[in-house]
XYZ file of C-alpha atoms in Angstrom:
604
model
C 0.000 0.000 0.000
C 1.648 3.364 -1.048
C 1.860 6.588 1.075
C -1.144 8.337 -0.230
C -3.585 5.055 0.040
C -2.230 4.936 3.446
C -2.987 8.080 4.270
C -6.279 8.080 2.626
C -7.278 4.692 4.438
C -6.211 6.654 7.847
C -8.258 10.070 7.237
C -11.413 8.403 6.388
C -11.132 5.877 9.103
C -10.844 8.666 11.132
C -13.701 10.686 9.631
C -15.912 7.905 10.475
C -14.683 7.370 14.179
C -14.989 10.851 14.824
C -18.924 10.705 13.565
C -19.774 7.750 14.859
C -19.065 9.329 18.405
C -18.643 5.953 19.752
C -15.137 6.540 21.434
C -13.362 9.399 22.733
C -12.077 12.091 20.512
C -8.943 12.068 21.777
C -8.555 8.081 21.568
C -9.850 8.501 17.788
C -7.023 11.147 17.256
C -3.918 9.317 18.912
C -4.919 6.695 17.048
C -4.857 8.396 13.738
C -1.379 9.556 14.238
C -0.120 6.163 16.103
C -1.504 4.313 12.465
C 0.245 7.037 10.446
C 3.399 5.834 11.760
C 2.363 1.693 12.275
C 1.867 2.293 8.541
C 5.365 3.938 7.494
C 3.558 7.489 6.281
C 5.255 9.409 8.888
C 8.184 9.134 11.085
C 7.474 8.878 15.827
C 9.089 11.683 15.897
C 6.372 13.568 13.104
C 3.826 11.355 15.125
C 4.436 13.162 18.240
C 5.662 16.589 16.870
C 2.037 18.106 17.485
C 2.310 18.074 21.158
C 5.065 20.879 20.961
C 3.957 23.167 18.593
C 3.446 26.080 18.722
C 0.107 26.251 18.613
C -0.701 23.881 21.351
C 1.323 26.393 24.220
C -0.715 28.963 22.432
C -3.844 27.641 23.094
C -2.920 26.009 25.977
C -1.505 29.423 27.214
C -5.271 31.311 26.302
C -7.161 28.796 28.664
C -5.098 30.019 31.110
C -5.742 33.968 30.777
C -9.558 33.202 30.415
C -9.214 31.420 33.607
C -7.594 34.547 35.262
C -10.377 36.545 33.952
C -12.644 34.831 35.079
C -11.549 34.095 38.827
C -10.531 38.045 39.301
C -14.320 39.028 37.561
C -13.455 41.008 34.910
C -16.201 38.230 32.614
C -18.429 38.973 35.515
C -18.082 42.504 34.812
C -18.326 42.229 31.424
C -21.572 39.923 31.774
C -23.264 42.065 33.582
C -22.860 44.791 30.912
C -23.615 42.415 28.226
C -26.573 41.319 29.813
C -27.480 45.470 30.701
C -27.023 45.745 26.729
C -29.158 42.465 25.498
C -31.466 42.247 27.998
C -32.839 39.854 30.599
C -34.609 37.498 28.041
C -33.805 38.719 25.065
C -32.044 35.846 23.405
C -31.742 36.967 19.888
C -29.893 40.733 20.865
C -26.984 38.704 23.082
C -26.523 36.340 20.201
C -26.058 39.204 17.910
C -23.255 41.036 20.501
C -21.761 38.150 20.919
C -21.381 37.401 17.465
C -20.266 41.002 16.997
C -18.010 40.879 19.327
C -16.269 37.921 18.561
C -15.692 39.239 15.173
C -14.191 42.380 15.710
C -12.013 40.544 18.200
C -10.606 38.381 16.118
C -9.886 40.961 13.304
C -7.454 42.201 15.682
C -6.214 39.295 17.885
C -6.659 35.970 16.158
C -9.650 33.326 16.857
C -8.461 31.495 19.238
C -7.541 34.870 21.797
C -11.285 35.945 20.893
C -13.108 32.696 21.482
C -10.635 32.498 24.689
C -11.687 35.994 26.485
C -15.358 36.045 25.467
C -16.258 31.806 26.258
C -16.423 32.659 30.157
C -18.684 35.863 29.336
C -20.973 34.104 26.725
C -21.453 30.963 29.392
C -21.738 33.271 32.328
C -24.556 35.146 30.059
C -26.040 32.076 29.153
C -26.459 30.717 32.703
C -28.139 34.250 33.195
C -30.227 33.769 30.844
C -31.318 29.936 31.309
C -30.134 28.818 28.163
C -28.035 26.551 27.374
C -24.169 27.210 26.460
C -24.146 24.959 23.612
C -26.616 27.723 21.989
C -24.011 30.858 21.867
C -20.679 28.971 21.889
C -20.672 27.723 18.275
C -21.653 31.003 17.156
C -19.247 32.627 19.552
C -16.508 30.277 17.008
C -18.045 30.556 13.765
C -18.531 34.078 14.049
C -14.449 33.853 14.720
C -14.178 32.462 11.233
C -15.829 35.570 10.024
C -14.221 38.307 11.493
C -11.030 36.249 10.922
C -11.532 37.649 7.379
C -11.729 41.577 8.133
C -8.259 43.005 9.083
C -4.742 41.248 7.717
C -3.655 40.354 11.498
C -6.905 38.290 11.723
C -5.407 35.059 10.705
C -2.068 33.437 9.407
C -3.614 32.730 6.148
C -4.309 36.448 5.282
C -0.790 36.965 5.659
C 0.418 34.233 3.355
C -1.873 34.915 0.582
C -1.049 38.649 0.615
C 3.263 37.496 0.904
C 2.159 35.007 -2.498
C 1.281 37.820 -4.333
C 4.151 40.140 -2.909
C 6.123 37.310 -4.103
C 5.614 37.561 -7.552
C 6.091 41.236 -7.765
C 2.249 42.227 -7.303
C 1.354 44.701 -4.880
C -0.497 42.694 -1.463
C -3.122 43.323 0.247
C -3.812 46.005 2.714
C -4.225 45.970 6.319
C -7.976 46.937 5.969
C -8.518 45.424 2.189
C -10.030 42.516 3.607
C -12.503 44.110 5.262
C -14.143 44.584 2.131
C -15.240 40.941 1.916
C -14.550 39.971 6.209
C -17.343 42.482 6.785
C -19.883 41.561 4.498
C -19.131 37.684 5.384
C -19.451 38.251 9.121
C -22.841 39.942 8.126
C -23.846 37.342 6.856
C -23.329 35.014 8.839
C -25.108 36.885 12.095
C -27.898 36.703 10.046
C -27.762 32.843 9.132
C -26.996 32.310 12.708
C -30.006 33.875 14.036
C -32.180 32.889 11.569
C -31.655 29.101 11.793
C -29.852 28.327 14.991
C -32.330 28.374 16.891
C -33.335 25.224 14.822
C -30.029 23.775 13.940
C -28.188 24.120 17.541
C -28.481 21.337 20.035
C -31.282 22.285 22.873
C -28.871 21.412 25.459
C -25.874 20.598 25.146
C -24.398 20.065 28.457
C -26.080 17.875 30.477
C -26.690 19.741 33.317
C -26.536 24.041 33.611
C -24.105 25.501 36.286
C -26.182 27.485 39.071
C -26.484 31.458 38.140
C -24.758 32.544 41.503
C -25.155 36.537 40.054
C -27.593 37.335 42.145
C -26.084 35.052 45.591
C -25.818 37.510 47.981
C -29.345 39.133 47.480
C -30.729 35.092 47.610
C -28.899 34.700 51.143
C -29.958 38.337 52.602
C -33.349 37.267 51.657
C -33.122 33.291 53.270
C -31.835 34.504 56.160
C -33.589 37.634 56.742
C -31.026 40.163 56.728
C -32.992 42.669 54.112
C -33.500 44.793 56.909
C -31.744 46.718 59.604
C -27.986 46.650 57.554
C -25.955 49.604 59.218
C -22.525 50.847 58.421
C -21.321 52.960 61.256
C -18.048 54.979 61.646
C -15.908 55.106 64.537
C -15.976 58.554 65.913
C -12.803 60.799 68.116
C -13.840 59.566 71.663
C -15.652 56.428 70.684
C -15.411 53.902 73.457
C -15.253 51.158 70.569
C -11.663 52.415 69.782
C -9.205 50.328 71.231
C -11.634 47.246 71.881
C -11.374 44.295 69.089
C -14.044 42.738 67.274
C -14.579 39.891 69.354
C -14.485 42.391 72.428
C -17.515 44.925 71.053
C -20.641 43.260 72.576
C -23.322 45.060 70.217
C -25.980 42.804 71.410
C -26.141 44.579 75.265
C -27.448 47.164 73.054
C -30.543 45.565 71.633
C -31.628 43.154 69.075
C -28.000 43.329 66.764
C -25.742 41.276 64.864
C -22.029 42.489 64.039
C -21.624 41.446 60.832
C -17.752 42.642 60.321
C -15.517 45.626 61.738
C -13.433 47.427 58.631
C -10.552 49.321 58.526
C -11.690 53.287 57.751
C -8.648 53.395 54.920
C -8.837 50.059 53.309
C -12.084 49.067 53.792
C -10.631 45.570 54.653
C -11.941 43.212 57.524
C -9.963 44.467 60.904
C -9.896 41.076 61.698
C -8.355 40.137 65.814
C -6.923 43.771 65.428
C -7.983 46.507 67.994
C -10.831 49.691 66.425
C -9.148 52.644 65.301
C -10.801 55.748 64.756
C -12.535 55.719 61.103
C -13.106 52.436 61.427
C -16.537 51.032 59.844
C -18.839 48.986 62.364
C -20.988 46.864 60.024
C -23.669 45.181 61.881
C -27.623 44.243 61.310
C -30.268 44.942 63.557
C -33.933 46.375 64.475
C -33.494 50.544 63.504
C -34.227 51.316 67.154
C -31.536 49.521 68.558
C -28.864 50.765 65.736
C -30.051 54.441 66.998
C -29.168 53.619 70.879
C -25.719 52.009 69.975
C -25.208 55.327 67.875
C -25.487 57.308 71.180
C -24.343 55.365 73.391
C -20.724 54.308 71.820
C -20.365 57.714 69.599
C -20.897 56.337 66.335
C -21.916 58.037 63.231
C -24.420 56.488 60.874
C -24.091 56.306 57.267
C -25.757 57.658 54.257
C -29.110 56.015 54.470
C -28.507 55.261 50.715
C -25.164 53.632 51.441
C -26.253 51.719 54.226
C -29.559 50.524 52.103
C -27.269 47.721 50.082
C -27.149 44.609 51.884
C -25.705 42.842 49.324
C -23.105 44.955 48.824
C -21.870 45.420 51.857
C -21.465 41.914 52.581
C -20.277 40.408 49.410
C -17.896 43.220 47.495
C -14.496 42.415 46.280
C -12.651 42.043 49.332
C -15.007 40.240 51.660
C -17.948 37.532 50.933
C -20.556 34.784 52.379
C -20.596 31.205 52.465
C -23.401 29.106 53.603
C -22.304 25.569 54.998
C -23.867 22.700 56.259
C -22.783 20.649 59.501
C -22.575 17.224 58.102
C -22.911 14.001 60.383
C -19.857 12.858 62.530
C -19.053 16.303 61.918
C -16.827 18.003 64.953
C -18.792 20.857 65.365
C -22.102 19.018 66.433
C -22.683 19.849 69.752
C -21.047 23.196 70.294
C -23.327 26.588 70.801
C -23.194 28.728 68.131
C -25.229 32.365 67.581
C -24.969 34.862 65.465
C -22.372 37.753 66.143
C -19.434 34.731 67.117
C -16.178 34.866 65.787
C -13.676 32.270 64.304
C -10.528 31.910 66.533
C -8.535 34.446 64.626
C -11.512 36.792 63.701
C -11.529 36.568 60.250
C -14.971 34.977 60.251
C -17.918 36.006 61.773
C -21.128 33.531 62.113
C -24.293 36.205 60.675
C -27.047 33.791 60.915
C -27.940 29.764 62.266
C -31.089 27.898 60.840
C -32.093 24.456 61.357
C -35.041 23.097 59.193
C -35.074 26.739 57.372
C -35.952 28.420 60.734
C -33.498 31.380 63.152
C -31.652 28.827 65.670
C -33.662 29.067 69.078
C -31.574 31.290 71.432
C -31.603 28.880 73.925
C -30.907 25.961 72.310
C -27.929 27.023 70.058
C -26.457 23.755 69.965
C -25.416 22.285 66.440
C -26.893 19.152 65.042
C -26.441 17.958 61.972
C -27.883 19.147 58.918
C -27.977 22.763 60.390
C -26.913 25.459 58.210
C -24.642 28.513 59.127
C -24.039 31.907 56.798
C -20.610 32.922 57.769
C -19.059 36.272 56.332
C -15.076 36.967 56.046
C -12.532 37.755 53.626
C -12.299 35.776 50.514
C -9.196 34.370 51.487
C -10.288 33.866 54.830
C -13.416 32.209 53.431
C -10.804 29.636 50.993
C -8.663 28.656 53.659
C -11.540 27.890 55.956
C -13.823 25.652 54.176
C -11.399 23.797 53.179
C -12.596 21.874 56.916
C -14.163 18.335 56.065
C -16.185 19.226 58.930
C -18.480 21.285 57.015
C -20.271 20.878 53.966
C -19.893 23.914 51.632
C -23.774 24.461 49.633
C -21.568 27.087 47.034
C -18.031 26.998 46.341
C -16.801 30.619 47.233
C -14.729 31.007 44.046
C -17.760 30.390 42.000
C -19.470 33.157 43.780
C -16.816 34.872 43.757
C -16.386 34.251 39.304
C -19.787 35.081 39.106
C -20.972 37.338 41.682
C -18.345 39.996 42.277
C -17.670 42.085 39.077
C -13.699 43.678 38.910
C -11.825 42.058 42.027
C -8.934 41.793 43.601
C -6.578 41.692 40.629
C -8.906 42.511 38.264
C -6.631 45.694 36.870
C -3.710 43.703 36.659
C -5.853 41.052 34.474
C -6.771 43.863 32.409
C -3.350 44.962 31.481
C -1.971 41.496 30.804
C -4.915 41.007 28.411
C -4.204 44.208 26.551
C -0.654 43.504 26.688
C -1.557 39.992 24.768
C -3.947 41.675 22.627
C -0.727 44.304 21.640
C 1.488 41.669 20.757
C -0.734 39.702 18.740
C -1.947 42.963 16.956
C 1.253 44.249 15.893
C 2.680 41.391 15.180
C 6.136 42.277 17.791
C 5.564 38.562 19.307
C 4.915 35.566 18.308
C 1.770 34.178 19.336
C 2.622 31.453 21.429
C 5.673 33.406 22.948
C 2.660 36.362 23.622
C 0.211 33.787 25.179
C 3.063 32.507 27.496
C 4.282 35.606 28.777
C 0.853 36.838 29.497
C -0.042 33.230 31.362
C 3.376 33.315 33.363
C 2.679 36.899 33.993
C -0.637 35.919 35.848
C 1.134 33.271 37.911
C 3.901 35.380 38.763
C 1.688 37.960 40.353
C -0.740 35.589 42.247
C -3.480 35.975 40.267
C -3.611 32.128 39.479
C -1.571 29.856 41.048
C -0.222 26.884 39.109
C -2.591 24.124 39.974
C -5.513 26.465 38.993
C -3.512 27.055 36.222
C -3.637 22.945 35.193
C -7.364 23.080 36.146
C -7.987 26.041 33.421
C -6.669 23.826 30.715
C -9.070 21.534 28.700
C -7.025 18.740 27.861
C -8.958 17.236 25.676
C -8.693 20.000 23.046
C -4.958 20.469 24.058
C -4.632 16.785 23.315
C -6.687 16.769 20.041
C -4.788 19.506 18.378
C -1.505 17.996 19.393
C -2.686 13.899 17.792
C -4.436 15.587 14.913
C -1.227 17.612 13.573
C 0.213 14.129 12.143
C -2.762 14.302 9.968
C -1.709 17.430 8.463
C 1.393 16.525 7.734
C 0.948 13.290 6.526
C -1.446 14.458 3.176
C 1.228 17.091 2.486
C 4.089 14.587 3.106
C 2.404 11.746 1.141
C 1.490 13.724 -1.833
C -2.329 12.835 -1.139
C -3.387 16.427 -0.670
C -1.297 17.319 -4.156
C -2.722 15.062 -5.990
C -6.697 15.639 -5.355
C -5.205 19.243 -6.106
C -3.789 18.357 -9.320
C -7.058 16.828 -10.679
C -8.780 20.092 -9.233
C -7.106 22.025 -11.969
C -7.313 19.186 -14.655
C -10.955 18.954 -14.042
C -12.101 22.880 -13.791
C -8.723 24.719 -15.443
C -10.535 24.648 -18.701
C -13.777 26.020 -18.194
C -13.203 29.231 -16.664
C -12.352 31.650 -13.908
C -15.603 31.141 -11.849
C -15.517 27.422 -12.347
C -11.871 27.576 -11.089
C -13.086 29.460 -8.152
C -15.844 27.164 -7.321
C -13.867 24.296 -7.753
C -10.641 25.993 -5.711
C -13.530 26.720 -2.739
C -14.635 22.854 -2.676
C -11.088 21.733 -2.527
C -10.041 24.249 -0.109
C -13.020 24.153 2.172
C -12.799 19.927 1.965
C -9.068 19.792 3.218
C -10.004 22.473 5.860
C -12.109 20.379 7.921
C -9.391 18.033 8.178
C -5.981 20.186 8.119
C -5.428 23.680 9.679
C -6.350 26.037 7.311
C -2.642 27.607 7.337
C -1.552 24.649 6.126
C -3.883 24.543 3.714
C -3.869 27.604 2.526
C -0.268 26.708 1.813
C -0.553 23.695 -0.337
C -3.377 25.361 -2.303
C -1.450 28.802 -2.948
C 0.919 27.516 -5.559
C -1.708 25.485 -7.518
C -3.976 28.639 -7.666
C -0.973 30.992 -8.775
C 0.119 28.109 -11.437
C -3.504 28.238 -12.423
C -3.696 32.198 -12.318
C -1.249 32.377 -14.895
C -2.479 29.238 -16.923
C -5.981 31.057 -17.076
C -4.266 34.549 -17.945
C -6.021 36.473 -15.088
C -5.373 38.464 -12.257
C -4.366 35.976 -9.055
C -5.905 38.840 -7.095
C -9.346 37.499 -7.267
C -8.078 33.429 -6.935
C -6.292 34.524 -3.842
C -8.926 36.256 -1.803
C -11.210 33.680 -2.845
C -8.317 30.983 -1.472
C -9.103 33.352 1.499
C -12.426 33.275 2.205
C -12.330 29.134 1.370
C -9.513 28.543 3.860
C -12.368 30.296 6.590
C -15.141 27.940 6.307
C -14.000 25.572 8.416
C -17.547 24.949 9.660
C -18.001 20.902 9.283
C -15.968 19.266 12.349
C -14.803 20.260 15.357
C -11.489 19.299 14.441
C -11.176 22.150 11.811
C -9.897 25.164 13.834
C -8.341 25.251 17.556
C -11.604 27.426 17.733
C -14.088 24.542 16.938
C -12.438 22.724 19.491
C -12.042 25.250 22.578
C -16.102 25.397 22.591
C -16.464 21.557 22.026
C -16.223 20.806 25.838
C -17.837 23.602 27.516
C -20.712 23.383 24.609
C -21.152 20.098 25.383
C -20.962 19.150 21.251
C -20.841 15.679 19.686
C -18.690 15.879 16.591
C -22.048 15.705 14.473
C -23.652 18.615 15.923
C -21.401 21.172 13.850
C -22.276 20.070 9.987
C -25.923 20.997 10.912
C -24.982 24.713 11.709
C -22.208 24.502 9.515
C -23.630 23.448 5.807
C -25.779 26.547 5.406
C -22.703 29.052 6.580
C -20.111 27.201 4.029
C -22.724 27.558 1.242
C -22.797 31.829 2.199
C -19.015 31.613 2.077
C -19.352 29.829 -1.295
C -21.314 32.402 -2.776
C -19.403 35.097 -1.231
C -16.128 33.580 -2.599
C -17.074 32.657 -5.671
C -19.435 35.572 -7.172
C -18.878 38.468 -4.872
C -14.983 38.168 -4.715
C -14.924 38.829 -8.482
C -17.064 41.550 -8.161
C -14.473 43.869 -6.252
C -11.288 42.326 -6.899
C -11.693 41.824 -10.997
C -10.145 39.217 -13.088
């Protein structure tokens, strides 16, 4: 069996594998590129050579600022504003910002940066919106394809065709040429997309929806009847609170209250076993009357009725936030009197509320028994390091509330710049990608922001993997001289008949290969045959080129086409058949928009 039957044998086996959907991608891929080597077509080391390039630290690398995005709530932030701009339930407007936004993204970054920064914001907006992620992510990724299309920094493939043409002594492309076609094209395919996907999406494509935790602290406030009564008070000159520390200030000899947390006046951070200063914030909950009488009698001042009226914000914000926990049996804590106001041992967690069966803890029978729930308020790190206790049994998982709940946090600024720093390098070009993506992720660890076993968590292996196993692919039809061949019988068969026939026929072979190989390295075997056939024809290779373009885009039919396809795959929750449906109507657009429109502004 030669080389290119091999090969041929190994891709369609493949194909088939992948559709069937009976074993795991990954499994399917290794053993694509384990049989490309069993069968002589490439070499262990070629086998293996995916798994260190480049564009597997890239990707790897963009998992890891998303991550840091999330975690420090900048996609909370930008959720919230996303959600502000679309709507509660409007559906149709968030698919159309997100689409929007993905494509103007990638005109300046490349795909796999866009999909990477606005994933965690379009799942965080679906959640909001009870819908299911597979619904915007595959939009989020074609609409990447798109806007790949509209600057020259969008993709590799813009660059080479412009350097082919530059090559032979024609003038390229310019930065903002491609626009002429990218824009129309992204257009386009917004419009497709809400038209139809609706239809052709998957319902629901996880199996189960992560809880929206936006609205957490309002939910607890409201459980455990703390809507009322919230006080911030200052520390006045003279107050006989100064010098005292938290666990000291008895607020309850003073009526019906609950200290919820003493800050400090500069910082705004918990004081924690540290004695009051003067400026210091006394945050406590409590009947109105009793609030009043501590006032006078300790020489506090109250606060701006309209700053004291936000429960939730006061007790979850960026620095501080609330955990409910369960006491689970054999638990240590059974048995010991608890009540609201207590401290932790160091005072960096207070205790705001006690409920068994949904009901306020009787004060005279304070004694924990199992299944009892306590709200507890602290710092966030505090809050970490804490329920971390197997003796309690945590109902949310502060850092979710804290991904989800708390727009712009700690670190939040310092995500910020690293993104625009990554977003600067890729734009201009100064970096190479994967040398961008790694500064910018060992930038994140080095300040905190992540550390590095949140770093492996942020990863999805399974696309790292199956961009790694499916490289050998790539190489192998180039290597082989399978992908030059069907290439060579393009031109034989459509040469003759024309310009537009040449284009349709340079779109089907282009497109084909692309589902299969990266479209750089497509783009690179077809270039050549479309020059040869540019000058064969006696036309401009203008036209053939941006065409080549557009083709090398519609990577649309398998998940395996772009590092984009992939990155949504998991947290979408697609099967490998679920992208042809969406997929077969946008490649027929970018048929017609490469084969008739093309023409029409760049002219034979």
């Amino acid at each position: 069996m030669t080389a290119i039957e091999s090969t041929g044998l190994v891709v369609a086996g493949a194909v088939v594998l992948f559709a069937w959907n009976r074993f795991p991608v990954v499994v399917v891929a290794i053993a694509a590129a384990l049989s490309l080597w069993a069968l002589g077509v490439v070499t262990l080391e070629q086998a293996l050579a995916g798994f260190g390039d480049r564009a597997v630290m890239f990707v790897a690398s963009l998992f890891i600022v998303s991550a840091a995005l999330e975690k420090t709530g900048v996609t909370a932030w930008a959720g919230q504003i996303l959600i502000a701009k679309a709507g509660e339930d409007n559906r149709n407007r968030l698919l159309l910002i997100v689409m929007a936004a993905a494509g103007c993204l990638t005109a300046l970054i490349s795909g796999s940066g866009a999909v990477a920064a606005l994933m965690p914001i379009a799942v965080m907006a679906a959640i909001r919106l009870r819908q299911s992620p597979a619904q915007l992510l595959m939009p989020l990724a074609f609409a990447a394809h798109a806007g790949a299309n509209i600057l020259l920094t969008g993709a590799p493939k813009n660059i080479l065709v412009s350097e082919a043409l530059e090559d032979r002594g024609l003038a390229g492309f310019g930065f903002a040429e491609f626009a002429l076609v990218g824009v129309p094209l992204l257009a386009g395919t917004m419009l497709i997309i809400l038209l139809l996907g609706r239809r052709l999406l998957p319902k629901q494509g996880v199996t189960r929806l992560p809880a929206d935790l936006s609205r957490h602290a309002q939910t607890l406030v409201e459980h455990y009847g703390l809507s009322d009564g919230i006080a911030r008070l200052r520390v006045r000159a003279g107050s006989s609170c100064i010098g005292l520390t938290p666990s000291e200030l008895d607020v309850a000899q003073h009526g019906k209250l609950v200290l919820i947390a003493v800050q400090a006046g500069a910082s705004g951070e918990p004081r924690g076993p540290g004695a009051i200063e003067e400026s210091d914030y006394v945050v406590l909950t409590g009947e109105a009357e009793a609030i009043a009488r501590l006032c006078a009698e300790r020489h506090l001042a109250p606060r701006d009725e309209a700053e004291t009226a936000d429960a939730p914000g006061t007790l979850l914000n960026a620095r501080t936030g609330l955990a409910e926990v369960v006491i689970p049996p054999r638990s240590d804590f059974i048995g010991r009197a608890v009540h609201p106001g207590m401290t932790t041992a160091g005072g960096d967690l207070i205790v705001l509320a006690v409920q068994r069966g949904g009901l306020d803890l009787d004060p005279q029978d304070s004694t924990l028994r199992a299944g009892d729930t306590i709200l507890l308020k602290g710092s966030w790190k505090a809050l970490d390091l804490r329920l971390a206790d197997a003796d309690v049994l945590v109902v949310d998982s502060p850092d979710l509330v804290r991904r989800q709940a708390v727009p712009m946090g700690d670190g939040a600024r310092t995500a910020l710049a690293v993104l625009a720093a990554l977003v600067a390098m890729l734009a201009t070009g100064a970096v190479p990608p994967a040398a961008a993506a790694l500064i910018c992720a060992l930038a994140l660890i080095g300040t905190g922001i992540l550390s590095v076993e949140e770093s492996y968590r942020a990863i999805h292996w399974t696309t790292i993997i199956l961009i790694g196993a499916m490289m050998p692919l790539s190489t192998a039809m180039i290597q082989s001289g399978a992908a030059q061949l069907v290439a060579d019988h393009l031109v034989a068969l459509t040469g003759g008949a024309g310009p537009t026939v040449f284009l349709a026929g340079l779109f089907l072979l282009t497109a084909c290969l692309g589902q299969i190989m990266s479209n750089t390295a497509t783009t690179m075997l077809v270039i050549p045959i479309a020059m040869a056939a540019a000058v064969s024809m006696g036309v401009s290779p203008r036209p053939i080129m941006m065409s080549l373009c557009v083709a090398g885009a519609a990577s649309f039919m398998t998940p395996i086409a772009t590092s984009t396809n992939l990155m949504v795959m998991g947290p979408g929750g697609y099967a490998f058949g679920d992208y042809w449906r969406l997929g077969l109507p946008l490649m027929i657009w970018f048929f017609v928009m490469a084969v008739f429109y093309v023409p029409l502004i760049w002219r034979f």
